[in-house]
Coordinates of C-alpha atoms in Angstrom, one line a residue:
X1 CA 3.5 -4.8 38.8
X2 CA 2.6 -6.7 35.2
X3 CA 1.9 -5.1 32.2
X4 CA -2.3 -6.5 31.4
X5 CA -3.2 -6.6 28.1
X6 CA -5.1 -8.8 25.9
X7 CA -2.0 -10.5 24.4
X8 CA -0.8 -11.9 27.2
X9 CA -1.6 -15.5 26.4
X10 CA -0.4 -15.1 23.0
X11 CA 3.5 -16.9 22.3
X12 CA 5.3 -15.1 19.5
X13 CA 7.1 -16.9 16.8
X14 CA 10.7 -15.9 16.6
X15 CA 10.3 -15.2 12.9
X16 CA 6.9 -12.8 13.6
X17 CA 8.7 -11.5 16.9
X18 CA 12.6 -10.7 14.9
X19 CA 10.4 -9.1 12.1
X20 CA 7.9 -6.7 13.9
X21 CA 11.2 -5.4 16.4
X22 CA 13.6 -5.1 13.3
X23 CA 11.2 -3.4 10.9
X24 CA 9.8 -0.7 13.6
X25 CA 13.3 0.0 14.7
X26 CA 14.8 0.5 11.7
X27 CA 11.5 3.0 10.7
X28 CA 9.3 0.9 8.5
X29 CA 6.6 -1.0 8.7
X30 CA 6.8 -4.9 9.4
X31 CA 5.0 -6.8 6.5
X32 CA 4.2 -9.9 9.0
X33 CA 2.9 -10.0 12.2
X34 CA 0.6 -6.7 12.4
X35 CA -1.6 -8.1 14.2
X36 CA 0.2 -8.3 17.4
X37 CA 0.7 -4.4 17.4
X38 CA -2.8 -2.9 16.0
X39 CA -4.5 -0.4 18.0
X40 CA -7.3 1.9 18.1
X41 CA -8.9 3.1 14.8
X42 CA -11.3 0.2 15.1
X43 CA -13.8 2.3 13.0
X44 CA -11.9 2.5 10.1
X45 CA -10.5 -0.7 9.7
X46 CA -13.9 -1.7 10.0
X47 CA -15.2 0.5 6.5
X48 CA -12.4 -1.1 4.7
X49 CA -13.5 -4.4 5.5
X50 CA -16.7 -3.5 4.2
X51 CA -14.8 -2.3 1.6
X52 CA -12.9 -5.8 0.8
X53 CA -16.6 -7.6 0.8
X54 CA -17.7 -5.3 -1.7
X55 CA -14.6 -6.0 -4.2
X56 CA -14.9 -9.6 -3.4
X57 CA -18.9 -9.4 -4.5
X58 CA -17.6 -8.1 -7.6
X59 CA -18.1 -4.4 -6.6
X60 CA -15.0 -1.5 -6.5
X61 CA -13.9 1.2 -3.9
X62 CA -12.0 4.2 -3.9
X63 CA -10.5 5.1 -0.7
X64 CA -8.0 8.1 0.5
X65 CA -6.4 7.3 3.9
X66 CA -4.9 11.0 4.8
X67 CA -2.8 11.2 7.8
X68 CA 0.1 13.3 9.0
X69 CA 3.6 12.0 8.3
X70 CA 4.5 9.4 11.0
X71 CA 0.9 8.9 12.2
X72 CA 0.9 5.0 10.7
X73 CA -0.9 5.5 7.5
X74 CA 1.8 3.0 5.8
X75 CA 1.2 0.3 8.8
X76 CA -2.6 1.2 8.1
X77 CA -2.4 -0.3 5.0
X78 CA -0.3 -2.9 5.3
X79 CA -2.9 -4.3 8.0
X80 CA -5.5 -4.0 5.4
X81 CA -3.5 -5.7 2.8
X82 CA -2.7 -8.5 5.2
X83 CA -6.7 -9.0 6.0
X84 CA -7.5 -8.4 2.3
X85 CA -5.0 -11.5 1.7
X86 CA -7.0 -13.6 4.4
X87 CA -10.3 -12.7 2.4
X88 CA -9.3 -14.7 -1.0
X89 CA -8.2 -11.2 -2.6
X90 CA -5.0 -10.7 -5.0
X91 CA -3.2 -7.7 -3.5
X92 CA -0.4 -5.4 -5.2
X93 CA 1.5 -2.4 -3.9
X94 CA 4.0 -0.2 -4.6
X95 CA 5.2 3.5 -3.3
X96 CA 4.8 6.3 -6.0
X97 CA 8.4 7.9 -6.5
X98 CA 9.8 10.3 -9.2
X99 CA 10.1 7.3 -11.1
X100 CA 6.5 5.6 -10.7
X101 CA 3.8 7.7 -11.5
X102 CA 0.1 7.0 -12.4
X103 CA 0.9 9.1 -15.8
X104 CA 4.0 9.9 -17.4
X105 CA 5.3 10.1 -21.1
X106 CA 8.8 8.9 -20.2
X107 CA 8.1 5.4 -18.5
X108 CA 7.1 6.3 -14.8
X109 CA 3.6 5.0 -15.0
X110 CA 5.4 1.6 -16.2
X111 CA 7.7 1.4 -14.0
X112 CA 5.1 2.2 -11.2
X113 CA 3.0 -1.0 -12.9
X114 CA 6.0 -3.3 -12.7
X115 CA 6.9 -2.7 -9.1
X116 CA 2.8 -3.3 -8.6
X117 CA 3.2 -6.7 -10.4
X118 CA 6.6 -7.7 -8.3
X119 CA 4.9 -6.8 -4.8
X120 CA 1.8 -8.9 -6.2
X121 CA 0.6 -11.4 -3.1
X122 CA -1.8 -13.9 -2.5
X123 CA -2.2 -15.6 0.9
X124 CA 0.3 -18.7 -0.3
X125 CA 2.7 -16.0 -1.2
X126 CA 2.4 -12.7 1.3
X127 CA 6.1 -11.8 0.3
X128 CA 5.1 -10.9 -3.2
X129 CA 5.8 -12.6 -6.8
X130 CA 2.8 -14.1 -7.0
X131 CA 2.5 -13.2 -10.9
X132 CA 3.5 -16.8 -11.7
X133 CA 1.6 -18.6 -9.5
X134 CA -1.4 -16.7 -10.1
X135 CA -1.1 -18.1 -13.8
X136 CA -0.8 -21.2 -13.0
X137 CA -3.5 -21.5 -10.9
X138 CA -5.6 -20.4 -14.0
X139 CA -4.4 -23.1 -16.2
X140 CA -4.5 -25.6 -13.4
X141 CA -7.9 -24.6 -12.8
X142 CA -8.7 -25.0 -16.5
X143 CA -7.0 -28.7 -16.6
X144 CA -9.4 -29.6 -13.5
X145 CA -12.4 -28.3 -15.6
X146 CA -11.7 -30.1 -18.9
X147 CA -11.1 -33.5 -17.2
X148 CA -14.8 -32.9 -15.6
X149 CA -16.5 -31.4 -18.7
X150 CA -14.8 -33.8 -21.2
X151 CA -13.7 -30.7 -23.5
X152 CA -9.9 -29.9 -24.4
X153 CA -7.9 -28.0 -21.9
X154 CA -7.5 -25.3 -24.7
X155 CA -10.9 -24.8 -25.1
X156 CA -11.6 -24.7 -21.6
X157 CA -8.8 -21.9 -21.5
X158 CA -9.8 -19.8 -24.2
X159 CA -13.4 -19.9 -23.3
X160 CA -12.6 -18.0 -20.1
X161 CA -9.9 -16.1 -21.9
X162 CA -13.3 -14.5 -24.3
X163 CA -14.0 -12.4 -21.1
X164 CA -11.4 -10.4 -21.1
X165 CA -11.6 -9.0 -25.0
X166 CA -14.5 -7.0 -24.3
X167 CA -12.3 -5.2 -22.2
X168 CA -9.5 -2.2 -23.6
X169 CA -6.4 -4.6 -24.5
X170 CA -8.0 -7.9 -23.7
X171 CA -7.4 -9.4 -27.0
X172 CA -3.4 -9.0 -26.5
X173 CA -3.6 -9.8 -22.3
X174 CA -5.9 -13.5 -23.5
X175 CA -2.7 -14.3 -26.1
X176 CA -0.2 -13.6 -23.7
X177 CA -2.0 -16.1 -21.2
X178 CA -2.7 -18.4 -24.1
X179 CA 0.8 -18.4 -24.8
X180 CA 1.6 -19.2 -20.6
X181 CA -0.9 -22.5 -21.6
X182 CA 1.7 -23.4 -24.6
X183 CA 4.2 -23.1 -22.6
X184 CA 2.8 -25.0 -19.8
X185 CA 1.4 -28.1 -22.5
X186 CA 4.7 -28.2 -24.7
X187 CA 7.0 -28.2 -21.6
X188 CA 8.2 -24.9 -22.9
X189 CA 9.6 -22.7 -19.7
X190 CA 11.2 -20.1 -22.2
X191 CA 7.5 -19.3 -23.5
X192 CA 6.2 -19.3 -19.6
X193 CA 8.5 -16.8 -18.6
X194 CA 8.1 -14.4 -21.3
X195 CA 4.8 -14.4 -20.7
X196 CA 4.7 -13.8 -16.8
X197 CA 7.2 -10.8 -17.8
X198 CA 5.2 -9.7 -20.3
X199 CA 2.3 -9.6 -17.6
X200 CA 4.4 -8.4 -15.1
X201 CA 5.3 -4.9 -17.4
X202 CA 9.2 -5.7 -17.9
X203 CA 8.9 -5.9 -21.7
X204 CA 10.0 -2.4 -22.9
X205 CA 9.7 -2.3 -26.7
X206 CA 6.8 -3.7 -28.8
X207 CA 9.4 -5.3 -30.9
X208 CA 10.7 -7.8 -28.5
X209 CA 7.3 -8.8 -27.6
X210 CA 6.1 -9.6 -30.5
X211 CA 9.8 -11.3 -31.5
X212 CA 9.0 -13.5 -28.1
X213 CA 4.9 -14.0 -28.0
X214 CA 3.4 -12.9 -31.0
X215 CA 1.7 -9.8 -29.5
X216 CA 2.2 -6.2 -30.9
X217 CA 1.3 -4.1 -28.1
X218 CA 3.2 -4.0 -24.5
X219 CA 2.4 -2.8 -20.8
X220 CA 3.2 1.3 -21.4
X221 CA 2.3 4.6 -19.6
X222 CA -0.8 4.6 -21.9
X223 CA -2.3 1.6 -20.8
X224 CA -1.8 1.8 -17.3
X225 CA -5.2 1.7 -15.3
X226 CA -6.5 0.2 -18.4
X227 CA -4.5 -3.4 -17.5
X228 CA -5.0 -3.3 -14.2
X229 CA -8.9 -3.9 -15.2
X230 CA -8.1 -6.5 -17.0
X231 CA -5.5 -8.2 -14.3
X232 CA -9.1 -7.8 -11.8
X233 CA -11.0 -9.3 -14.2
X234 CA -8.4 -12.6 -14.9
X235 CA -7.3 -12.8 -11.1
X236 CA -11.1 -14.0 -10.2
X237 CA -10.9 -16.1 -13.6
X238 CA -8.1 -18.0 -11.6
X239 CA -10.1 -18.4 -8.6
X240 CA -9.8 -15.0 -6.6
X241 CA -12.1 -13.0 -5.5
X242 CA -11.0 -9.8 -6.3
X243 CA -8.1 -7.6 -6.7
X244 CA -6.8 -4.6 -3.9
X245 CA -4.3 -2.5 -5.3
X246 CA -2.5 -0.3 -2.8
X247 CA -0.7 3.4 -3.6
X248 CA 1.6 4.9 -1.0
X249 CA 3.5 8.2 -1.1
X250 CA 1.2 10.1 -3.0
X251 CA 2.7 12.8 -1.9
X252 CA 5.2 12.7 -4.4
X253 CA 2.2 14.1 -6.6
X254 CA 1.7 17.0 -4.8
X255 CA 5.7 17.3 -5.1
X256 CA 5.8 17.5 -8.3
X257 CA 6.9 21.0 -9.3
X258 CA 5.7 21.1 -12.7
X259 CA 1.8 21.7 -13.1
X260 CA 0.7 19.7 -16.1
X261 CA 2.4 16.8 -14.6
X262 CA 0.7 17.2 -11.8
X263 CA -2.9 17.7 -13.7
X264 CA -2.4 14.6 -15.4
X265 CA -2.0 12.5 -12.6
X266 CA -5.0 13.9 -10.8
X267 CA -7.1 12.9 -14.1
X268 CA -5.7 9.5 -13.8
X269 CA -7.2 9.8 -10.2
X270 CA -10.6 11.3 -11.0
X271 CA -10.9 8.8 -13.7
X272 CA -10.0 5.9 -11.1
X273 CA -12.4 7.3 -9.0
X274 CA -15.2 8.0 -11.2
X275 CA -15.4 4.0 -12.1
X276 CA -15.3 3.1 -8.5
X277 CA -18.0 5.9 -7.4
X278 CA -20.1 4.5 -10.5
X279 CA -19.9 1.3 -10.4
X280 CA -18.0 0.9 -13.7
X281 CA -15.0 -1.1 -12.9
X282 CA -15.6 -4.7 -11.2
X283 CA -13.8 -6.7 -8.4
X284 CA -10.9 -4.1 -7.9
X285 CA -10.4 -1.5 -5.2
X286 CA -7.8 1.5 -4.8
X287 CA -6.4 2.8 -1.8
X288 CA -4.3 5.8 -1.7
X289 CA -1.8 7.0 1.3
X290 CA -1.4 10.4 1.4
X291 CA -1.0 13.3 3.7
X292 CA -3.5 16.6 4.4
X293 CA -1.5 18.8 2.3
X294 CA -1.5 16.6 -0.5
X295 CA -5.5 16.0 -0.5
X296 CA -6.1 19.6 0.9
X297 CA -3.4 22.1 -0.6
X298 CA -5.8 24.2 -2.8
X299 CA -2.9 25.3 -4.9
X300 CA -0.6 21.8 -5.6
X301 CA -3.0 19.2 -3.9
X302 CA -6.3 17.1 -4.9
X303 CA -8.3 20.4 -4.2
X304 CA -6.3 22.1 -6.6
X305 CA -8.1 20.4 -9.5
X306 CA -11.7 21.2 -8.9
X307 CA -13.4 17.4 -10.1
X308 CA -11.3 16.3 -7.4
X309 CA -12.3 18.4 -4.7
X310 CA -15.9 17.6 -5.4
X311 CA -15.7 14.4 -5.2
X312 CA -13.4 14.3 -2.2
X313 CA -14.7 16.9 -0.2
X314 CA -15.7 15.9 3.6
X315 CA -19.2 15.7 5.1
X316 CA -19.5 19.2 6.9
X317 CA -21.8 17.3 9.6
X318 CA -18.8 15.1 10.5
X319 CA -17.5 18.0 13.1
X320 CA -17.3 18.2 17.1
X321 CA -16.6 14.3 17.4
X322 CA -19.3 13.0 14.9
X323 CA -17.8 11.0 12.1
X324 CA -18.7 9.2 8.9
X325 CA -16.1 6.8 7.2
X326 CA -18.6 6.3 4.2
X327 CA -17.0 8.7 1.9
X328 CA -13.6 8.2 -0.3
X329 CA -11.8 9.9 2.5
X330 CA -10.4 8.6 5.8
X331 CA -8.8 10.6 7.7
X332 CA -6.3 8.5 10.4
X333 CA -7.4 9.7 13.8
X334 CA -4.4 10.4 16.1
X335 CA -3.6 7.6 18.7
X336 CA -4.4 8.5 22.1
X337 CA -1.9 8.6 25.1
X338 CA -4.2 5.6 26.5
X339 CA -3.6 3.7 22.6
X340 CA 0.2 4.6 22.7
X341 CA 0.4 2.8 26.1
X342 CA -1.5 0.0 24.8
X343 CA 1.0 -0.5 22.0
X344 CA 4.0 0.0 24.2
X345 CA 2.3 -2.8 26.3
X346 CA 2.2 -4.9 23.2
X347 CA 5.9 -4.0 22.2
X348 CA 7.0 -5.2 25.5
X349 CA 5.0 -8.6 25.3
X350 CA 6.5 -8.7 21.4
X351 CA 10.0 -8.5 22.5
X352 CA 9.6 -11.0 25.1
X353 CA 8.3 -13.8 22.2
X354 CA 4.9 -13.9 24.1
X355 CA 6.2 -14.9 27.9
X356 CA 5.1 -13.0 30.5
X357 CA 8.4 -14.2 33.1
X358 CA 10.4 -12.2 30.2
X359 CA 9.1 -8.6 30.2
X360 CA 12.3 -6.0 30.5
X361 CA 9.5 -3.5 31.6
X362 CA 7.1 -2.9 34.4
X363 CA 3.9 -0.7 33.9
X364 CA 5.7 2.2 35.8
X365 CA 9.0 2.0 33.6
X366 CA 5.9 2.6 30.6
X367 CA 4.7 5.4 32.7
X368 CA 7.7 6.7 33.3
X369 CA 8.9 6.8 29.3
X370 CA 5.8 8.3 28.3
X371 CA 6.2 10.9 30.7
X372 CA 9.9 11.6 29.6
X373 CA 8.6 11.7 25.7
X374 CA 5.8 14.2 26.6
X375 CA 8.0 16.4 28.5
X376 CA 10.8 15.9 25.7
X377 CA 8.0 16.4 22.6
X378 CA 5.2 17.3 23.7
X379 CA 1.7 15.4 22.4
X380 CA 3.6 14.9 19.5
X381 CA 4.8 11.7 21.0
X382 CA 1.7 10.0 20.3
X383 CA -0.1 11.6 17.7
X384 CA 2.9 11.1 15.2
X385 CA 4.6 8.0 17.3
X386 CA 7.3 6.6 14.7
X387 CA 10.2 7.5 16.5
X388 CA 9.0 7.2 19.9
X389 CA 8.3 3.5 19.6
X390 CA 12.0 3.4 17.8
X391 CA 12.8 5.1 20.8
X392 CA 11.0 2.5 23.3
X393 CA 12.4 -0.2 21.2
X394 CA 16.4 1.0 21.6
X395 CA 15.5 1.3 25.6
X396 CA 14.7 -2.1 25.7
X397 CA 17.5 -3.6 23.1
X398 CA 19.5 -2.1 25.9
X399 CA 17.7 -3.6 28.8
X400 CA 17.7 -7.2 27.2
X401 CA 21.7 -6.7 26.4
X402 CA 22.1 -5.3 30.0
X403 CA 20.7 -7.0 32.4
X404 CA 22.8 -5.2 35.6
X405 CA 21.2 -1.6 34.3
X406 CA 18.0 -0.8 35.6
X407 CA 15.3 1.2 33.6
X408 CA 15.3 3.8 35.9
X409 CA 18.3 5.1 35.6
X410 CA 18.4 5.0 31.1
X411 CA 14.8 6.6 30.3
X412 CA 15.9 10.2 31.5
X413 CA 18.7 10.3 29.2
X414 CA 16.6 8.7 26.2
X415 CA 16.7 11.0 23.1
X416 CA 13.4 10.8 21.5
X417 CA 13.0 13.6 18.8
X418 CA 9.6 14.9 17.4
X419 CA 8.8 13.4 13.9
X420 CA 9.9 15.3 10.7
X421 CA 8.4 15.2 7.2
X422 CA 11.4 14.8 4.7
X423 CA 8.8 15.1 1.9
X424 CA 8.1 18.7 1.4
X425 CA 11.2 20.0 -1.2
X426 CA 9.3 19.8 -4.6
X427 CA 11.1 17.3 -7.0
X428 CA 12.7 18.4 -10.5
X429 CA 10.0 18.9 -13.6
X430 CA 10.0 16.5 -16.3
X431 CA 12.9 18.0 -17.7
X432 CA 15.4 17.6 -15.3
X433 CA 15.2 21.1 -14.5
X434 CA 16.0 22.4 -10.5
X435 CA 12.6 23.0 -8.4
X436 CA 13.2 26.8 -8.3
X437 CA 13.0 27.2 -12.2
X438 CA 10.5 24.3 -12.7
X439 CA 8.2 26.3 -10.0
X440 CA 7.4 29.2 -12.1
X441 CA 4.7 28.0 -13.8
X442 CA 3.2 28.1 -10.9
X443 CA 4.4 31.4 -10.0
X444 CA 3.7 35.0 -11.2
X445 CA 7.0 35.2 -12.1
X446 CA 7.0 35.1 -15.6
X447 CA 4.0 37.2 -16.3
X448 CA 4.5 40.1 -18.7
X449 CA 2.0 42.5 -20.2

């Protein structure tokens, strides 16, 4: 008996096939090739799109895609990213940390910005570092105009450069790509690359900028959001249409142990929001990765600062199967038994580089793994699925390096464990200090008449 699905006629590349099996059994999410895996949660994927046309007509969108640890909210996004690529957008990512923030006084929010600009990807460059190229497709873009128009490259450049000084910092941001055109016209690659670092975040003292490009201000936890506007603004200057800019980990907010910290992150969020609710900021769009507890938790989450849960809260209609995927949050619903077989269906014709002749596994060895896994787990095994697809992935790693065993006698003594969220121990308060002190000021504890 075959496995039938939809991808049956579909050959795999061995870069797209080595990828996908590598990344998903090692835990995380394959950056190429998502396409060959994606099921169910058709409806959301669909309000994103709607989402990406909106940034690309010069719009902006908020978005909160909440799901439980190991339900695929990281591959969620990384499927959007990859779409938002194909749809002429500039994407950037990064996973929030303890050491990349969206506010800080100690350097997190820059660092967060830096590893945004080195993930940065455009559809000739999926892999990230597209900084550079991004740059020079301005300038190129510029040359190709002032051969048409008859007027001086530099004139050409600094005309659309003028757009960006009505924005907070523009003046500084136009110089720094000015100085990129210098570089470019006097054959100057020491000038080009400061600039693309100083676009990219990786200058760290005002005084070696300006020592380098002339500019007295630098990328810093003040200016955050503030230069991500104006990076929205210039990637459509260069031809774009827009820019997606894609947070993961959040929880590593709701983490955080000391209270103010956590405040001033959620303002950075409220403020984010309120321009993409409003209308106020123009061809960017956020998406954030969190769990419940971090959008919920009325005492450390989103709900815990009372703008946010406001603005965030659900439509109380949306119960007893109706939904509505037109407000800021998305909630991830759970893959189905009948999804988790469809992906295990795909896994199979994945590992076999798309030829039907080479699948290890019949549809009653799937049968038969998804009974062991609900017997071992529980529904577990497909609502949260990470490690039963690492799991189906090791059975048939052994099958393909095997070929005298026979399924039926390996899936019985599979160990497939129920997923676990590593990501609930607060982390230290600004100071360095252990979670148990840093907690009291969320505490009683230190209340005195």
């Amino acid at each position: 008996m075959t496995i039938n699905t939809t991808a049956n006629t579909e050959r795999i590349r061995p870069r797209d096939r080595d990828a996908i099996i590598n990344s998903l059994r090692a835990g995380v999410v394959p950056k190429i090739g998502q396409h060959h895996i994606q099921v169910g949660r058709a409806g959301e994927l669909t309000a994103l799109l709607a989402d990406i046309d909106r940034i690309a007509d010069d719009g902006s969108a908020a978005r909160f895609v909440i799901g439980e640890y190991g339900s695929g909210k990281t591959f969620f996004l990384q499927l959007v990213r990859s779409v938002a690529l194909q749809k002429k957008l500039v994407t950037v990512h990064a996973d929030l940390s303890p050491d990349r923030r969206l506010h800080a006084t100690g350097g997190q929010a820059r660092s967060l910005y830096s590893e945004l600009m080195r993930n940065m990807a455009t559809r000739a460059k999926p892999d990230g570092g597209a900084m550079g190229s991004v740059v020079e497709r301005f300038v190129t873009s510029a040359l190709s105009e002032a051969r048409e128009t008859g007027r001086s490259p530099e004139a050409v450049i600094r005309a659309g450069l003028g757009q960006l000084t009505e924005l907070t910092g523009g003046y500084d941001f136009a110089d720094v790509v000015a100085k990129y055109w210098q570089g470019h016209d006097t054959g100057n690659e020491q000038l080009k690359s400061d600039a693309v670092r100083w676009l990219r975040g990786e200058f760290t003292t005002r005084t070696d900028a300006r020592a380098a490009l002339g500019v007295r201000t630098i990328i810093d936890d003040a200016n955050f959001y503030d230069q991500l506007k104006l990076l929205a603004r210039f990637v459509r200057l260069a031809g774009f249409d827009g820019l997606l800019v894609g947070l993961d980990e959040m929880v590593n907010l709701y983490k955080l142990a000391n209270s103010q910290a956590r405040n001033s992150n959620y303002e950075q969020i409220l403020r984010i929001l309120n321009d993409a609710l409003q209308g106020s900021a123009a061809g960017i769009g956020f998406l954030f990765g969190g769990t419940p507890d971090f959008l919920t938790d009325s005492r450390r989450g989103l709900y815990s600062y009372t703008a946010l849960q406001s603005r965030l809260s659900e439509n109380t209609f949306a119960t007893n199967g109706r939904t509505d995927l037109t407000g800021p949050v998305i909630r991830l619903a759970s893959l189905t038994p009948e999804d988790l077989y469809v992906l295990l269906s795909k896994l199979v014709h994945v590992h076999a580089s798309g030829n039907n002749e080479a699948y290890l596994l019949p549809a009653e060895g799937l049968h038969a793994f998804m009974n062991h896994c609900s017997s071992k787990i529980g529904d577990a095994y497909f609502r949260t699925p990470r490690n039963t697809i690492r799991s189906f992935l090791d059975l048939l790693a052994i099958l393909e390096q095997n070929p005298d065993q026979r399924w039926e006698h390996i899936i019985g003594s599979l160990p497939v464990a129920a997923e676990s969220n590593p990501d609930l121990e607060p982390l230290p308060d600004e100071a360095g200090s252990p979670p148990s002190a840093a907690r009291d000021d969320d505490e009683l504890t230190n209340f005195r008449l």
